XYZ file of N, CA and C in Angstrom:
453
model
N -253.333 -12.347 164.578
C -253.078 -13.603 163.778
C -254.237 -14.455 164.045
N -254.685 -15.013 163.027
C -255.348 -16.116 163.046
C -254.886 -17.443 162.948
N -255.980 -18.626 163.534
C -255.838 -19.917 163.901
C -254.615 -20.617 162.463
N -255.360 -20.094 161.455
C -254.687 -20.795 160.277
C -253.399 -20.253 160.095
N -253.114 -19.114 160.494
C -251.969 -18.217 159.823
C -250.838 -18.954 160.649
N -251.051 -19.048 162.084
C -250.042 -20.047 163.195
C -249.925 -20.949 162.990
N -250.864 -22.170 162.166
C -250.707 -23.101 161.483
C -249.513 -23.229 160.388
N -250.130 -22.359 159.418
C -249.123 -21.799 158.428
C -247.849 -21.618 158.440
N -247.546 -21.058 159.615
C -246.180 -20.282 160.199
C -245.312 -21.812 160.925
N -246.069 -22.475 161.548
C -245.532 -23.610 162.026
C -245.123 -24.920 160.875
N -245.746 -24.716 159.853
C -245.581 -25.703 159.227
C -243.938 -25.197 157.798
N -244.289 -24.103 157.938
C -243.352 -23.737 157.028
C -241.964 -23.064 157.537
N -242.221 -23.184 159.043
C -241.331 -22.652 159.599
C -239.793 -23.926 159.855
N -238.671 -23.628 159.653
C -237.296 -24.436 159.935
C -236.666 -23.877 160.648
N -236.219 -24.484 161.572
C -235.445 -23.877 162.793
C -233.975 -23.898 162.227
N -233.702 -25.059 161.071
C -232.098 -24.673 160.581
C -231.895 -23.750 159.399
N -230.679 -23.017 159.806
C -230.254 -22.127 158.885
C -230.791 -22.820 157.122
N -231.088 -21.624 156.574
C -231.017 -21.840 155.126
C -230.210 -22.325 154.311
N -228.626 -21.940 154.603
C -227.849 -22.317 153.716
C -227.441 -23.506 154.440
N -228.196 -24.331 155.215
C -227.585 -25.760 155.931
C -228.568 -26.370 155.399
N -229.879 -26.140 154.369
C -230.558 -27.474 154.013
C -230.563 -27.194 152.304
N -230.844 -28.126 151.769
C -230.913 -28.312 150.471
C -232.635 -28.642 149.888
N -232.698 -28.778 148.808
C -234.211 -29.052 148.327
C -233.915 -30.529 147.495
N -232.377 -30.603 147.416
C -231.891 -31.968 146.755
C -231.186 -32.769 147.548
N -231.504 -33.469 148.327
C -230.694 -33.881 149.334
C -229.833 -35.170 148.848
N -230.290 -35.742 147.754
C -229.644 -37.109 147.085
C -228.406 -36.373 146.255
N -228.469 -35.137 145.853
C -227.066 -34.767 145.433
C -225.927 -34.558 146.504
N -226.283 -34.379 147.533
C -225.513 -34.109 148.797
C -223.967 -35.394 148.709
N -222.417 -34.681 148.637
C -221.893 -35.865 149.089
C -221.257 -36.413 150.153
N -222.606 -36.510 150.879
C -222.493 -36.969 152.013
C -223.892 -37.334 152.703
N -224.263 -38.298 153.882
C -225.363 -38.404 154.318
C -226.244 -37.467 154.798
N -227.323 -37.545 154.216
C -227.957 -36.075 154.954
C -229.095 -36.248 156.003
N -229.393 -37.811 156.283
C -230.129 -37.954 157.749
C -228.891 -39.320 158.497
N -229.530 -39.833 159.830
C -229.063 -40.293 160.598
C -229.235 -41.413 159.937
N -230.296 -41.835 159.183
C -230.479 -43.441 158.436
C -229.886 -43.840 157.080
N -229.164 -42.640 156.860
C -228.729 -42.742 155.286
C -227.380 -43.508 155.454
N -227.319 -44.272 154.257
C -226.121 -44.904 153.868
C -224.827 -44.059 153.934
N -223.591 -44.565 154.645
C -222.636 -43.835 154.979
C -221.842 -43.659 153.592
N -221.377 -42.547 153.378
C -221.017 -42.426 151.771
C -219.451 -41.817 151.891
N -218.626 -42.597 151.407
C -217.247 -42.153 151.469
C -216.696 -41.730 150.262
N -215.757 -40.416 150.394
C -215.304 -39.830 148.900
C -214.283 -40.541 148.773
N -214.135 -40.756 147.498
C -213.484 -41.462 146.739
C -212.037 -40.820 146.851
N -210.774 -41.623 146.992
C -209.507 -40.867 147.294
C -208.546 -41.230 145.740
N -209.065 -40.172 145.179
C -208.477 -39.957 143.548
C -206.990 -40.167 143.744
N -206.230 -39.739 144.526
C -204.612 -40.005 144.063
C -204.399 -41.531 144.877
N -205.292 -42.210 145.549
C -205.171 -43.515 145.671
C -205.362 -44.368 144.475
N -206.429 -44.050 143.794
C -207.443 -44.654 142.741
C -205.907 -44.412 141.587
N -205.497 -43.475 141.304
C -204.095 -42.816 140.290
C -203.203 -43.613 140.566
N -202.753 -43.669 141.940
C -201.786 -44.631 142.131
C -201.788 -45.761 142.202
N -202.941 -46.536 142.534
C -203.285 -47.962 142.155
C -203.313 -48.173 140.547
N -203.730 -47.516 139.602
C -203.692 -47.698 138.071
C -202.360 -47.531 137.523
N -201.638 -46.641 138.359
C -200.039 -46.349 137.622
C -199.742 -47.802 138.226
N -199.762 -48.067 139.079
C -198.974 -49.558 139.555
C -199.178 -50.407 138.609
N -200.664 -50.927 138.539
C -201.145 -51.845 137.549
C -200.301 -51.475 136.123
N -200.652 -50.572 135.913
C -200.321 -50.241 134.219
C -198.462 -50.397 134.143
N -197.582 -50.374 134.888
C -196.246 -50.516 135.202
C -196.048 -52.045 135.204
N -196.470 -52.614 136.426
C -196.783 -53.947 136.538
C -196.809 -54.610 135.014
N -198.059 -54.261 134.214
C -198.108 -54.985 132.877
C -197.050 -54.323 132.032
N -196.644 -52.997 132.013
C -195.918 -52.927 131.139
C -194.274 -53.654 131.122
N -194.235 -54.017 132.526
C -192.730 -54.584 133.118
C -193.171 -55.978 131.823
N -194.171 -56.120 132.642
C -194.248 -57.959 132.000
C -194.075 -58.111 130.415
N -194.702 -57.165 130.276
C -194.520 -57.177 128.110
C -193.338 -56.818 127.905
N -192.577 -55.939 128.449
C -191.273 -55.775 127.947
C -190.404 -56.737 128.303
N -190.500 -57.921 129.680
C -189.981 -59.039 129.809
C -190.562 -60.088 128.615
N -191.545 -60.348 128.455
C -191.630 -60.748 127.087
C -191.345 -60.735 125.865
N -190.736 -59.541 125.585
C -190.517 -59.003 124.558
C -189.021 -59.561 124.332
N -188.309 -59.087 125.574
C -186.834 -59.155 125.780
C -187.066 -60.820 125.732
N -187.336 -61.863 126.368
C -187.182 -63.081 126.152
C -187.153 -63.859 124.651
N -188.207 -63.088 124.139
C -188.459 -63.279 122.378
C -187.012 -62.875 121.798
N -186.817 -61.413 122.504
C -185.554 -61.469 121.255
C -184.092 -61.880 122.034
N -184.196 -62.522 123.096
C -182.991 -63.191 123.476
C -182.983 -64.504 122.652
N -184.560 -64.899 122.664
C -184.526 -66.715 122.016
C -183.911 -66.524 120.110
N -184.567 -65.377 119.642
C -183.898 -65.054 118.612
C -182.598 -64.988 118.447
N -181.658 -64.063 119.385
C -180.657 -64.236 119.174
C -179.658 -65.440 119.226
N -180.012 -66.095 120.179
C -179.633 -67.583 120.391
C -179.513 -68.344 119.084
N -181.082 -68.225 118.537
C -180.981 -69.138 117.282
C -180.286 -68.460 116.131
N -180.016 -67.078 115.968
C -179.234 -66.292 115.139
C -177.842 -67.045 115.433
N -177.342 -67.238 116.801
C -175.885 -67.538 116.769
C -175.741 -68.904 116.444
N -176.718 -69.711 116.545
C -176.727 -71.505 116.240
C -176.519 -71.328 114.632
N -177.181 -70.764 114.220
C -177.848 -70.549 112.494
C -176.266 -70.283 112.082
N -175.696 -69.250 112.728
C -174.150 -68.688 112.182
C -173.143 -70.092 112.705
N -173.233 -70.529 113.865
C -172.403 -71.995 114.023
C -172.492 -73.005 113.150
N -173.769 -72.891 113.175
C -173.836 -74.383 111.690
C -173.420 -73.695 110.285
N -173.442 -72.255 109.993
C -172.718 -72.300 108.579
C -171.666 -72.118 108.357
N -171.040 -71.912 109.764
C -169.168 -71.980 110.147
C -168.743 -73.478 110.014
N -169.633 -74.120 110.620
C -169.372 -75.716 110.674
C -169.382 -76.160 109.159
N -170.519 -75.592 108.559
C -170.942 -76.284 107.152
C -169.612 -75.901 106.441
N -169.318 -74.603 106.502
C -168.103 -74.004 105.571
C -166.717 -75.046 105.820
N -166.759 -75.092 107.067
C -165.317 -75.984 107.518
C -165.187 -77.291 106.652
N -166.959 -78.224 106.564
C -166.948 -79.361 106.243
C -166.476 -79.370 104.687
N -167.385 -77.981 104.005
C -167.034 -78.059 102.446
C -165.846 -77.870 102.045
N -165.030 -77.464 102.761
C -163.662 -77.419 102.495
C -162.381 -78.363 103.235
N -162.899 -78.719 103.808
C -162.426 -80.204 104.252
C -162.094 -81.443 103.261
N -160.977 -82.204 103.721
C -160.557 -83.325 102.839
C -162.107 -84.152 102.632
N -162.474 -84.993 101.318
C -163.383 -85.967 101.609
C -163.014 -87.019 100.352
N -162.987 -88.236 101.176
C -162.763 -89.252 100.090
C -164.022 -89.928 99.939
N -165.313 -89.523 99.892
C -166.384 -90.027 99.635
C -167.546 -89.020 99.356
N -168.157 -89.353 98.813
C -169.642 -88.150 98.630
C -170.840 -88.453 99.852
N -170.693 -87.286 100.629
C -171.728 -87.393 101.810
C -173.009 -87.497 101.564
N -173.912 -88.399 102.003
C -175.582 -88.778 101.948
C -176.056 -87.654 102.788
N -177.296 -87.356 102.104
C -178.553 -86.570 103.010
C -178.591 -87.361 104.227
N -178.873 -86.841 105.356
C -179.485 -88.013 106.591
C -178.075 -88.419 107.461
N -176.989 -88.785 107.024
C -175.810 -89.471 107.737
C -175.221 -88.393 108.547
N -173.929 -89.362 109.304
C -173.402 -88.258 110.392
C -172.096 -88.570 109.967
N -171.572 -87.552 109.935
C -169.997 -87.621 109.914
C -169.221 -86.922 110.744
N -167.915 -87.067 110.802
C -167.272 -86.261 111.938
C -165.854 -85.611 110.786
N -165.807 -84.672 111.965
C -164.780 -83.289 111.029
C -163.565 -83.542 111.885
N -162.506 -83.922 111.573
C -161.448 -83.800 112.371
C -160.171 -82.830 111.755
N -159.051 -82.204 112.147
C -158.009 -81.300 112.255
C -156.743 -82.290 112.103
N -155.756 -82.456 110.911
C -154.687 -83.198 110.968
C -153.568 -82.178 111.472
N -152.441 -82.918 111.933
C -151.127 -82.182 112.319
C -150.647 -80.941 111.372
N -151.231 -81.205 110.304
C -151.019 -80.016 109.461
C -151.642 -78.945 109.341
N -153.155 -78.582 110.001
C -153.918 -78.048 110.035
C -154.889 -78.289 109.124
N -154.897 -78.960 108.334
C -155.760 -79.054 107.149
C -156.981 -79.958 108.239
N -158.308 -79.792 107.400
C -159.439 -80.635 107.949
C -159.969 -81.668 107.157
N -160.208 -83.125 107.481
C -160.250 -83.928 106.803
C -162.237 -84.698 107.471
N -163.024 -85.084 106.518
C -164.230 -85.546 107.148
C -164.234 -86.970 106.998
N -164.718 -87.576 108.280
C -164.470 -88.709 108.424
C -165.980 -89.495 108.428
N -165.783 -90.620 108.102
C -167.308 -91.373 108.516
C -166.995 -92.185 110.010
N -165.652 -92.303 110.273
C -165.486 -92.750 111.965
C -165.700 -91.917 112.983
N -166.308 -92.148 113.683
C -166.112 -91.334 114.816
C -165.495 -91.360 115.723
N -164.914 -90.401 116.957
C -163.837 -90.050 117.859
C -163.687 -91.441 118.796
N -165.083 -91.862 119.121
C -164.892 -93.081 119.797
C -165.071 -94.741 119.044
N -164.901 -94.583 117.876
C -164.685 -95.834 117.081
C -163.521 -96.029 116.601
N -162.575 -95.593 117.071
C -161.025 -95.585 116.610
C -160.566 -96.780 117.251
N -159.916 -98.067 116.374
C -159.621 -99.224 117.492
C -158.033 -98.992 117.930
N -157.513 -98.285 117.394
C -155.967 -98.046 117.438
C -155.623 -96.324 118.099
N -156.500 -95.758 118.476
C -156.879 -94.527 118.893
C -156.654 -93.463 117.525
N -156.879 -92.245 117.611
C -156.932 -91.423 116.842
C -156.362 -90.781 116.339
N -155.875 -91.109 114.879
C -154.808 -90.706 114.008
C -154.861 -89.089 113.833
N -156.041 -88.426 113.891
C -155.907 -87.042 113.646
C -155.921 -86.526 115.298
N -154.755 -85.129 114.865
C -154.593 -84.045 115.885
C -155.872 -83.790 116.797
N -157.115 -83.526 116.020
C -158.058 -82.746 116.952
C -159.262 -83.411 116.355
N -160.494 -83.520 117.239
C -161.559 -83.725 116.881
C -162.551 -82.637 116.981
N -163.335 -81.922 115.520
C -164.095 -80.783 115.678
C -165.226 -80.716 115.946
N -165.949 -81.846 115.208
C -167.585 -81.850 115.362
C -167.904 -83.157 114.483
N -169.063 -83.356 115.188
C -169.590 -84.639 114.558
C -171.134 -83.678 114.070
N -171.591 -84.099 112.631
C -172.423 -82.986 112.079
C -172.932 -84.481 111.478
N -174.535 -84.080 111.094
C -175.358 -84.673 110.075
C -175.796 -83.848 108.596
N -175.636 -84.445 107.541
C -175.624 -83.534 106.271
C -177.575 -83.599 106.359
N -178.076 -82.259 106.395
C -179.465 -81.734 106.020
C -179.700 -81.933 104.715
N -181.085 -81.817 104.402
C -181.715 -82.174 103.374
C -181.259 -80.659 102.318
N -181.102 -79.844 103.049
C -180.828 -78.414 102.150
C -179.302 -78.199 102.104
N -178.686 -79.367 102.270
C -176.927 -79.629 102.003
C -176.120 -78.786 103.213
N -177.123 -78.173 104.316
C -176.505 -77.308 105.175
C -176.181 -78.791 106.367
N -175.160 -78.622 107.650
C -174.982 -79.609 108.152
C -175.483 -78.948 109.850
N -176.239 -80.052 110.486
C -176.517 -79.871 112.018
C -175.456 -80.300 112.625
N -175.259 -79.655 113.593
C -174.007 -79.932 114.483
C -174.560 -80.939 115.696
N -174.313 -82.113 115.863
C -174.577 -82.957 116.996
C -173.950 -82.702 118.035
N -172.450 -82.993 117.785
C -171.305 -83.053 119.067
C -170.420 -82.177 118.781
N -169.801 -81.358 119.487
C -168.732 -80.305 118.962
C -167.967 -80.550 119.875
């Protein structure tokens, strides 16, 4: 063996097994030498778990918002229903005058069960209320429905 052959052999000789080295160390999923940056493999289960938790939290928050909106709509519908009921009671009651829009009136029930609309409030009677029961105080709105002020 010549001197050049020995140099060539030393230069190409690698004491590490062929299956433990690579031509592309940048593709390895781990650090390939002591000075390399530490590479931590992704914990895919943890990533999925965190994503699922965030999705569930966001969904619950949106569901609560929709529930709150539904609850508000139900309350508005109930208030509207009460307003219609009182309006119907007022329009079937005895009236000795023509109610004016924007004015406040008081609905009472007599001893015989008939209803009467009055301009005098429950606290304005000088000698006590002459009616059996106070039902509501309402204001006549522009659409001729009645807004309940006191019940």
